[in-house]
Amino acid sequence: MRIFAAMLKNDLILRAARGEKTERTPIWLMRQAGRILPEYRAVRNSLSGFKELVETPERAAEVTIQPVDILGVDAAIIFSDILVIPEAMGLTYEMVEKKGPHFPKTVQSKADIKALKIADPSDLSYVYEAIKITKTELNGRVPLIGFAGAPWTIFSYMIEGGGSKTFSKARRLLYSDTELADQLLNMITESTIGYLKKQVESGADMLQIFDSWAGVLPSEHYSRFSLKYISRICDAINDVPITVFAKGAWWALPEMKDINCHTVGLDWNMNPEEARSLFPNKTLQGNLDPCALYGSLDTIKSETQKMLHAFGDHPHIANLGHGVYPDTDPEKVKYFIECVKELSSH
Ligand code: CP3
């Protein structure tokens, strides 16, 4: 029975991440767990809310596996949030229904940083437990992706206290107090390295670093305050393939050539043809506009065809150019996944 399960194992995404040719293009979706699935909402509504779900390993494992069963994706991504790292460092977050994350306390001064610590990997044992349970329950069906936020994106949340239109408080610090900025970025980086290593030890087969707010920085600051720290994380992890997704930072792609990662995530503003020539030795991930899934089935099919054509025979992991939007019809998501499978088979 065990041998049979091992033979069935779908490792397409791992092979694609290593640059190997695959019989078809693997597909998963950023933010596939939660958001769009009524089955997810039913689990979440049976608890006090998002945070209890993240912190209850059996239930987190259950919603991690839902998109594998319901949507047919080629990988699961562990159900958690990038904001568990600031919390483990000492800055608690709240998830406000329909509004998003909120930090009651933020970092504004050296004294605020003194009150924080580098996360102790044991602080996030609920995530590692959820990974172990998920791996057992997946039983080799598809690989499991672990993840963390990039230091710059986590820094932004810790300074701003939530989302922002301009991120002016976080960006201001990069001009007004470089030392403080680097001190906090260093602490986040160290915390993240320990956290990702533990995810791998617990069973994560590959990792993704989400730099969701990359696009708000001028390019010089992006290299200096974001890529530098991402690079340090990639250098520290050697056991599994890593994907770096820098949303909005198309101008930083040339500099990402030297980063020690296997896959570069592209958003829908980035041009796959240009990326192919920039990254002859890296796999590319992406990048259908999430809004394409509001189109008709015919539109979804033709847009998927165009996307696959743009990546050509370059090692490719299909995905959207950012997370799936919460009001997307799950049937359209399923159809997109079927189209990738069908149109890329050879
Ligand atoms: O499917 C998956 O990708 C796994 C789970 C996952 C969540 N958050 C669950 C979640 C992942 C990978 C994340 C990453 C994350 N969290 C990012 C990076 C990716 C991106 O979208 O750029 C960011 C910026 C966050 C911070 C965050 N968490 C925000 C802004 C919000 C509120 C709005 C929203 O729905 O995105 C969250 C909440 C959150 N994280 C939900 C889920 C399923 C929604 C909470 C709920 O309604 O149940």
Coordinates of C-alpha atoms and ligand atoms in Angstrom, one line a residue:
M1 CA 0.0 0.0 0.0
R2 CA 2.8 2.4 1.0
I3 CA 4.8 1.6 -2.2
F4 CA 1.7 2.2 -4.2
A5 CA 1.2 5.6 -2.6
A6 CA 4.8 6.5 -3.2
M7 CA 4.5 5.5 -6.9
L8 CA 1.5 7.7 -7.3
K9 CA 3.3 10.7 -5.8
N10 CA 2.9 13.8 -8.0
D11 CA 6.2 15.6 -7.8
L12 CA 5.7 17.7 -11.0
I13 CA 6.2 21.0 -9.2
L14 CA 9.5 19.9 -7.5
R15 CA 10.9 18.7 -10.8
A16 CA 9.8 21.9 -12.5
A17 CA 11.4 23.9 -9.7
R18 CA 14.7 22.0 -10.3
G19 CA 14.5 23.0 -14.0
E20 CA 13.6 19.6 -15.3
K21 CA 11.3 19.1 -18.2
T22 CA 7.9 17.8 -17.1
E23 CA 5.1 16.0 -19.0
R24 CA 2.9 18.9 -18.3
T25 CA 3.0 22.3 -16.5
P26 CA 2.3 22.0 -12.7
I27 CA -0.2 24.4 -11.3
W28 CA -1.1 25.8 -7.8
L29 CA -2.6 29.2 -6.8
M30 CA -1.4 31.7 -4.4
R31 CA -4.0 32.0 -1.6
Q32 CA -5.7 28.8 -2.7
A33 CA -6.4 27.8 0.9
G34 CA -9.3 29.7 2.2
R35 CA -10.9 32.8 0.8
I36 CA -12.8 31.4 -2.2
L37 CA -14.0 28.0 -0.8
P38 CA -17.3 27.6 1.1
E39 CA -15.8 24.5 2.6
Y40 CA -13.1 26.8 4.2
R41 CA -15.6 29.3 5.5
A42 CA -17.6 26.4 7.2
V43 CA -14.4 25.3 9.1
R44 CA -13.5 28.9 10.0
N45 CA -17.0 29.7 11.2
S46 CA -17.0 26.7 13.5
L47 CA -14.2 28.4 15.4
S48 CA -13.7 31.8 16.9
G49 CA -12.1 33.1 13.8
F50 CA -9.0 33.2 11.6
K51 CA -6.4 33.1 14.3
E52 CA -7.9 30.1 16.1
L53 CA -7.8 28.3 12.8
V54 CA -4.2 29.1 12.2
E55 CA -3.3 28.0 15.7
T56 CA -5.2 24.7 15.6
P57 CA -3.0 22.3 13.7
E58 CA -5.7 19.6 12.9
R59 CA -8.0 22.3 11.4
A60 CA -5.2 24.1 9.6
A61 CA -4.2 20.8 8.0
E62 CA -7.8 20.2 7.0
V63 CA -8.1 23.6 5.1
T64 CA -4.6 23.1 3.6
I65 CA -5.8 19.9 1.9
Q66 CA -9.2 21.3 0.8
P67 CA -7.9 22.8 -2.5
V68 CA -6.0 19.6 -3.4
D69 CA -9.3 17.7 -3.1
I70 CA -11.6 20.3 -4.5
L71 CA -9.6 22.2 -7.1
G72 CA -7.1 19.6 -8.2
V73 CA -3.9 21.7 -7.7
D74 CA -0.4 20.1 -7.9
A75 CA 0.7 21.4 -4.5
A76 CA -0.7 22.3 -1.1
I77 CA 0.5 25.4 0.8
I78 CA 0.4 25.3 4.5
F79 CA -2.5 27.3 6.0
S80 CA -1.0 30.1 8.1
D81 CA -0.1 33.8 7.6
I82 CA 3.0 35.8 7.1
L83 CA 2.1 37.7 10.3
V84 CA 2.9 34.9 12.6
I85 CA 6.6 36.0 12.5
P86 CA 6.0 39.5 14.0
E87 CA 3.8 37.9 16.6
A88 CA 6.5 35.4 17.6
M89 CA 8.9 38.4 17.8
G90 CA 6.5 40.1 20.3
L91 CA 4.1 42.1 18.3
T92 CA 0.6 40.6 18.4
Y93 CA -1.7 41.0 15.4
E94 CA -5.5 40.9 15.2
M95 CA -7.4 39.8 12.1
V96 CA -10.3 42.1 11.7
E97 CA -13.2 40.5 9.8
K98 CA -13.6 42.0 6.3
K99 CA -10.8 44.5 7.0
G100 CA -7.6 42.6 7.4
P101 CA -4.7 42.6 9.8
H102 CA -4.2 45.1 12.6
F103 CA -1.3 45.5 15.0
P104 CA -2.5 47.3 18.2
K105 CA 1.2 48.2 18.9
T106 CA 3.7 49.1 16.2
V107 CA 7.4 49.8 16.1
Q108 CA 8.4 53.5 16.0
S109 CA 11.6 53.7 18.1
K110 CA 14.7 52.0 19.4
A111 CA 12.8 51.3 22.6
D112 CA 10.1 49.5 20.7
I113 CA 12.7 47.3 19.1
K114 CA 14.3 46.6 22.5
A115 CA 11.0 45.1 23.5
L116 CA 11.1 42.6 20.6
K117 CA 13.1 39.4 20.3
I118 CA 14.4 37.1 17.5
A119 CA 11.6 34.5 17.2
D120 CA 12.4 31.3 18.9
P121 CA 11.5 28.5 16.5
S122 CA 9.6 26.8 19.4
D123 CA 7.2 29.8 19.5
L124 CA 5.6 28.7 16.2
S125 CA 5.2 25.0 17.1
Y126 CA 1.5 25.1 15.9
V127 CA 2.8 25.7 12.3
Y128 CA 5.2 22.8 12.5
E129 CA 2.6 20.5 14.0
A130 CA 0.2 21.5 11.1
I131 CA 2.9 20.7 8.6
K132 CA 3.4 17.3 10.1
I133 CA -0.3 16.4 10.2
T134 CA -0.7 17.7 6.6
K135 CA 2.1 15.6 5.3
T136 CA 0.7 12.5 7.0
E137 CA -2.8 13.2 5.6
L138 CA -1.5 14.0 2.1
N139 CA 0.3 10.7 2.1
G140 CA 2.5 11.7 -0.8
R141 CA -0.3 12.9 -3.1
V142 CA 1.3 16.3 -3.8
P143 CA 4.2 18.3 -2.3
L144 CA 3.6 20.8 0.5
I145 CA 4.8 24.4 0.2
G146 CA 6.0 26.3 3.3
F147 CA 6.2 30.1 3.3
A148 CA 7.2 33.3 5.0
G149 CA 6.9 37.0 4.2
A150 CA 10.0 38.8 3.0
P151 CA 11.7 40.9 5.7
W152 CA 10.7 44.2 3.9
T153 CA 7.0 43.2 3.8
I154 CA 7.0 42.1 7.5
F155 CA 8.8 45.3 8.4
S156 CA 6.1 47.3 6.7
Y157 CA 3.4 45.7 8.8
M158 CA 5.3 46.2 12.0
I159 CA 5.8 49.9 11.3
E160 CA 2.5 50.7 9.7
G161 CA 0.3 48.5 11.9
G162 CA -1.7 47.2 8.9
G163 CA -2.1 47.7 5.2
S164 CA -1.4 51.2 3.8
K165 CA -2.0 53.1 0.5
T166 CA 1.5 54.7 0.6
F167 CA 3.6 52.8 3.2
S168 CA 5.0 56.2 4.0
K169 CA 5.8 55.4 7.7
A170 CA 7.8 52.4 6.7
R171 CA 9.5 54.1 3.7
R172 CA 10.2 57.2 5.8
L173 CA 12.4 55.2 8.2
L174 CA 14.7 54.1 5.3
Y175 CA 15.7 57.8 5.0
S176 CA 15.4 59.0 8.6
D177 CA 16.9 56.2 10.6
T178 CA 18.8 53.6 8.5
E179 CA 20.3 52.1 11.6
L180 CA 16.9 51.4 13.2
A181 CA 15.6 50.0 9.9
D182 CA 18.5 47.6 9.5
Q183 CA 18.3 46.5 13.1
L184 CA 14.7 45.5 12.7
L185 CA 15.2 44.0 9.2
N186 CA 18.1 41.9 10.7
M187 CA 15.9 40.6 13.5
I188 CA 13.1 39.7 11.1
T189 CA 15.6 37.9 8.8
E190 CA 17.1 35.9 11.6
S191 CA 13.6 35.0 12.8
T192 CA 12.5 34.0 9.3
I193 CA 15.6 31.8 8.7
G194 CA 14.9 29.8 11.9
Y195 CA 11.2 29.5 11.0
L196 CA 11.8 28.3 7.5
K197 CA 14.4 25.8 8.5
K198 CA 11.9 24.3 11.0
Q199 CA 9.2 24.2 8.3
V200 CA 11.6 22.1 6.2
E201 CA 12.5 19.9 9.1
S202 CA 8.8 19.3 9.7
G203 CA 8.2 18.3 6.1
A204 CA 7.8 21.3 3.8
D205 CA 9.0 20.2 0.3
M206 CA 9.6 23.7 -1.0
L207 CA 9.3 27.3 0.2
Q208 CA 8.0 30.6 -1.1
I209 CA 9.0 34.0 0.1
F210 CA 6.2 36.6 -0.4
D211 CA 7.4 40.2 -0.8
S212 CA 3.9 41.6 -1.3
W213 CA 4.9 45.2 -0.8
A214 CA 8.1 45.1 -2.9
G215 CA 6.6 47.4 -5.5
V216 CA 6.4 50.5 -3.2
L217 CA 10.2 51.0 -3.0
P218 CA 12.5 52.9 -5.3
S219 CA 14.8 50.4 -7.0
E220 CA 17.9 51.5 -5.0
H221 CA 16.1 51.0 -1.7
Y222 CA 14.7 47.7 -3.0
S223 CA 18.2 46.2 -3.4
R224 CA 19.5 47.8 -0.2
F225 CA 16.6 47.0 2.2
S226 CA 14.8 44.1 0.6
L227 CA 16.8 41.9 -1.8
K228 CA 19.8 41.9 0.5
Y229 CA 17.8 40.3 3.3
I230 CA 15.9 37.9 0.9
S231 CA 19.3 36.8 -0.4
R232 CA 20.5 36.1 3.1
I233 CA 17.5 33.8 3.7
C234 CA 18.1 32.0 0.4
D235 CA 21.7 31.4 1.2
A236 CA 20.8 29.9 4.6
I237 CA 18.5 27.3 3.2
N238 CA 19.9 24.6 1.0
D239 CA 17.7 21.6 1.3
V240 CA 14.6 22.5 -0.7
P241 CA 13.7 24.7 -3.7
I242 CA 12.8 28.3 -2.9
T243 CA 10.6 30.7 -4.9
V244 CA 10.9 34.4 -4.5
F245 CA 7.8 36.5 -5.4
A246 CA 8.4 40.2 -5.4
K247 CA 5.0 41.7 -6.2
G248 CA 5.2 44.9 -8.3
A249 CA 9.0 45.0 -8.5
W250 CA 9.4 44.3 -12.3
W251 CA 12.3 46.8 -12.3
A252 CA 14.2 44.6 -9.8
L253 CA 14.1 41.4 -11.9
P254 CA 17.6 41.9 -13.4
E255 CA 19.0 42.0 -9.9
M256 CA 17.3 38.8 -8.9
K257 CA 19.5 36.8 -11.2
D258 CA 22.1 36.5 -8.5
I259 CA 19.8 35.3 -5.8
N260 CA 20.2 31.8 -4.6
C261 CA 16.7 30.7 -5.4
H262 CA 15.3 28.2 -7.9
T263 CA 12.1 29.9 -9.0
V264 CA 11.1 33.5 -9.6
G265 CA 7.5 34.4 -9.2
L266 CA 6.1 36.9 -11.8
D267 CA 3.1 39.1 -11.2
W268 CA 0.8 39.9 -14.2
N269 CA 2.6 43.1 -15.0
M270 CA 5.8 41.2 -15.6
N271 CA 6.6 40.0 -19.1
P272 CA 7.3 36.2 -19.3
E273 CA 9.3 36.6 -22.5
E274 CA 11.7 39.1 -20.9
A275 CA 11.9 37.0 -17.8
R276 CA 12.9 34.0 -19.9
S277 CA 15.9 35.7 -21.3
L278 CA 16.9 37.2 -17.9
F279 CA 16.7 33.9 -16.1
P280 CA 18.0 31.1 -18.3
N281 CA 18.8 29.0 -15.3
K282 CA 15.8 29.6 -13.1
T283 CA 12.2 28.3 -13.2
L284 CA 9.5 31.0 -13.6
Q285 CA 6.1 31.0 -11.8
G286 CA 2.9 32.8 -12.7
N287 CA 1.4 34.9 -14.0
L288 CA -2.2 35.1 -15.2
D289 CA -4.0 38.3 -14.1
P290 CA -6.4 37.1 -11.3
C291 CA -9.1 39.2 -13.0
A292 CA -9.0 36.9 -16.0
L293 CA -11.0 34.4 -13.8
Y294 CA -13.9 36.8 -13.9
G295 CA -14.2 36.2 -17.6
S296 CA -16.2 33.6 -19.5
L297 CA -14.9 30.0 -19.7
D298 CA -13.8 30.8 -23.3
T299 CA -11.9 33.8 -22.1
I300 CA -10.2 31.8 -19.4
K301 CA -9.2 29.2 -21.9
S302 CA -7.7 31.6 -24.4
E303 CA -5.9 33.7 -21.7
T304 CA -4.5 30.5 -20.3
Q305 CA -3.3 29.4 -23.7
K306 CA -1.6 32.8 -24.2
M307 CA 0.1 32.6 -20.8
L308 CA 1.4 29.1 -21.5
H309 CA 2.6 30.2 -24.9
A310 CA 4.5 33.2 -23.4
F311 CA 6.4 30.8 -21.1
G312 CA 7.1 28.4 -24.0
D313 CA 9.5 25.6 -23.1
H314 CA 11.1 27.4 -20.2
P315 CA 10.7 25.6 -16.9
H316 CA 7.4 26.9 -15.6
I317 CA 5.0 26.6 -12.6
A318 CA 1.6 28.0 -13.6
N319 CA -0.1 30.3 -11.1
L320 CA -1.9 33.6 -11.0
G321 CA 0.1 36.8 -10.9
H322 CA -1.0 37.3 -7.3
G323 CA -3.4 35.6 -4.8
V324 CA -6.8 34.5 -6.1
Y325 CA -9.4 37.3 -5.3
P326 CA -11.9 36.3 -2.6
D327 CA -15.0 36.7 -4.8
T328 CA -13.8 34.5 -7.6
D329 CA -16.2 31.6 -8.5
P330 CA -14.5 28.4 -7.5
E331 CA -15.8 26.7 -10.7
K332 CA -13.8 29.3 -12.8
V333 CA -10.7 28.5 -10.7
K334 CA -11.3 24.8 -11.3
Y335 CA -11.6 25.5 -15.0
F336 CA -8.4 27.5 -15.1
I337 CA -6.6 24.5 -13.5
E338 CA -8.1 22.1 -16.0
C339 CA -7.1 24.3 -18.9
V340 CA -3.4 24.4 -17.7
K341 CA -3.4 20.6 -17.3
E342 CA -5.0 20.0 -20.7
L343 CA -3.2 22.7 -22.8
S344 CA 0.2 22.0 -21.4
S345 CA 0.2 18.2 -21.8
H346 CA 2.6 16.8 -24.4
Ligands
CP3_1 O1 -3.6 29.6 0.4 C1 -2.6 30.2 0.9 O2 -1.9 30.9 0.2 C2 -2.1 29.8 2.3 C3 -2.5 30.7 3.3 C4 -2.1 32.2 3.3 C5 -2.8 33.1 4.0 N1 -2.2 34.3 4.0 C6 -4.1 32.9 4.7 C7 -5.1 34.0 4.9 C8 -0.9 32.8 2.8 C9 0.2 32.3 2.0 C10 -1.0 34.2 3.3 C11 0.1 35.1 3.0 C12 -0.2 36.6 3.3 N2 -0.8 37.1 4.3 C13 0.4 37.6 2.5 C14 1.3 37.4 1.3 C15 0.5 37.1 0.0 C16 -0.2 38.2 -0.6 O3 -1.4 38.1 -0.8 O4 0.5 39.2 -1.0 C17 -0.1 38.8 3.0 C18 0.2 40.2 2.5 C19 -0.8 38.5 4.2 C20 -1.4 39.4 5.2 C21 -2.9 39.3 5.2 N3 -3.5 38.2 5.8 C22 -3.9 40.2 4.8 C23 -3.7 41.5 4.1 C24 -5.2 39.6 5.1 C25 -6.6 40.2 4.9 C26 -7.2 40.1 3.7 C27 -7.1 38.8 2.9 O5 -8.0 38.0 2.8 O6 -6.0 38.6 2.3 C28 -4.9 38.3 5.7 C29 -5.9 37.4 6.1 C30 -5.9 36.0 5.6 N4 -4.7 35.2 5.4 C31 -7.0 35.2 5.1 C32 -6.5 34.0 4.7 C33 -7.3 32.8 4.2 C34 -8.4 35.7 5.2 C35 -9.0 35.6 6.5 C36 -10.4 35.0 6.5 O7 -11.2 35.8 6.1 O8 -10.5 33.9 6.8

